[in-house]
C-alpha atoms as one frame of an Amber mdcrd trajectory, in Angstrom:
protein
  16.948  -5.546  25.744  17.300  -6.819  22.198  17.543  -4.136  19.548  17.708
  -4.715  15.801  20.952  -3.519  14.286  22.101  -2.582  10.839  25.334  -1.073
   9.661  25.498   2.412   8.227  27.655   3.595   5.350  30.694   3.842   7.615
  30.246   0.327   8.979  29.033   1.545  12.364  25.975  -0.115  13.877  22.771
   1.910  13.763  19.426   1.241  15.424  16.679   0.175  13.063  13.105   0.908
  14.068  10.806  -2.101  13.962   7.075  -2.653  14.125   4.800  -5.663  14.351
   1.499  -6.219  12.546  -1.602  -7.927  13.911  -4.885  -9.118  12.493  -7.761
  -8.310  14.848  -8.664 -11.385  16.915 -12.044 -13.025  16.321 -12.608 -14.504
  19.775 -12.169 -13.592  23.446  -9.405 -16.223  23.636  -7.705 -14.454  20.716
  -8.048 -11.134  22.548  -6.257 -12.605  25.569  -3.525 -14.117  23.396  -3.015
 -10.764  21.654  -2.395  -9.069  25.007   0.210 -11.698  25.913   1.958 -11.453
  22.545   2.014  -7.631  22.654   3.644  -7.787  26.080   6.240 -10.323  24.854
   7.040  -8.384  21.666   7.285  -5.185  23.692  10.700  -6.469  24.825  11.968
  -5.595  21.331  10.972  -1.925  21.819   8.930  -1.623  18.621   8.153   1.830
  17.304   4.519   0.752  16.971   2.149  -2.172  16.455  -0.032  -1.970  13.349
  -3.482  -3.511  13.043  -5.027  -4.590   9.745  -8.357  -3.358   8.434 -10.569
  -5.606   6.306 -11.587  -4.674   2.770 -14.354  -2.109   2.862 -13.978  -1.784
   6.631 -15.211  -5.305   7.323 -13.154  -5.514  10.537 -13.643  -1.899  11.624
 -14.910  -2.613  15.150 -12.383  -5.405  15.697  -9.585  -3.141  14.486 -10.658
  -0.390  16.887 -10.891  -2.841  19.793  -7.423  -4.225  18.992  -5.900  -0.749
  18.664  -7.395   0.212  22.029  -5.995  -2.925  23.686  -2.506  -2.156  22.359
  -2.717   1.472  23.486  -4.043   0.394  26.900  -0.944  -1.812  27.249   1.209
   1.314  26.831   2.317   0.911  23.214   1.743   3.022  20.145  -0.812   1.512
  17.807  -1.224   2.230  14.100  -4.493   1.093  12.574  -4.547   0.421   8.848
  -6.890   2.489   6.697  -7.687   1.315   3.201  -9.010   3.236   0.212 -11.270
   0.300  -0.640 -14.824   1.239   0.227 -13.745   4.321   2.193 -15.845   7.443
   1.867 -14.819  10.888   3.022 -17.607  10.998   5.598 -16.790   7.506   6.867
 -13.117   8.379   7.134 -13.863  11.547   9.093 -15.839   9.433  11.558 -13.098
   6.814  11.910 -10.388   9.442  12.347 -12.482  11.258  14.971 -12.814   7.972
  16.860  -9.063   7.380  16.725  -8.356  10.978  17.739 -10.637  10.566  20.777
  -8.566   7.489  21.724  -5.336   9.517  21.311  -4.287   7.417  18.299  -2.206
   9.538  15.906  -0.466   6.982  13.698  -2.101   5.482  10.592  -0.934   2.969
   7.992  -2.569   4.224   4.766  -3.071   1.614   2.058  -4.744   1.446  -1.308
  -5.960  -2.044  -0.557  -7.292  -4.634  -2.942 -10.938  -5.253  -3.685 -12.136
  -8.765  -3.011 -12.242 -10.796  -6.212 -15.327 -10.178  -8.326 -16.268  -6.825
  -6.798 -16.135  -3.348  -8.279 -14.105  -0.520  -6.777 -16.166   1.598  -4.427
 -15.283   4.568  -2.292 -13.934   8.077  -2.659 -10.239   7.186  -2.954  -8.380
   5.272  -5.662  -4.831   5.613  -4.351  -3.196   5.786  -0.922  -1.746   9.210
  -1.814  -5.316  10.539  -2.079  -6.100   9.052   1.319  -3.005  10.657   2.869
  -3.807  14.028   1.273  -7.375  13.862   2.630  -6.134  13.079   6.144  -3.643
  15.966   6.037  -6.198  18.437   4.628  -8.966  17.558   7.069  -7.075  16.506
  10.188  -3.878  18.539  10.153  -0.270  17.462  10.314  -0.288  15.863  13.765
  -0.743  12.343  12.359   2.092   9.930  11.585   1.123   8.334   8.277
C-alpha cells in the first residue's frame, strides 16, 4: 500500500496523514463515480474524506448524502460546516443529523459570502463555530 512519507528532524521517514476533499455530486452518474473514486483513493489509507458545503448551506442535502455514501463504504467522512448563513438552531439540527449517522469529524470554516450579499448567520469566525460545537455537543468531535 502506498503511504505518503516525510522526513522528521532526524532525517528518519515519518508517516504523514492525508485526506481527500470532494464536492457533492449533482447527478446519479456523479454519485456512482464518487463511489468508484472513494474506493480507488482508499488504497492510500486516508485519515478521512472531507465533503464541501455550499455557502449558506446550499448543498446541505447533497453534502449529507455524500458523507453517508463515504461512511457506508467504510471510510471516515468529514463534512464541511461554514459560518456563512449558519444559525445556532440550524447547526444543532445538522450536528444531530451527523451524530445519528455516527459522523464525528467536522471541517469548520468561516466561508466566504457570495459576491454582493451581506453576512448572515450567528457566527463570524470559525473559532466561534468550533466553540459552539464544543459547548453544545461535547468533546467527542474531531474538528
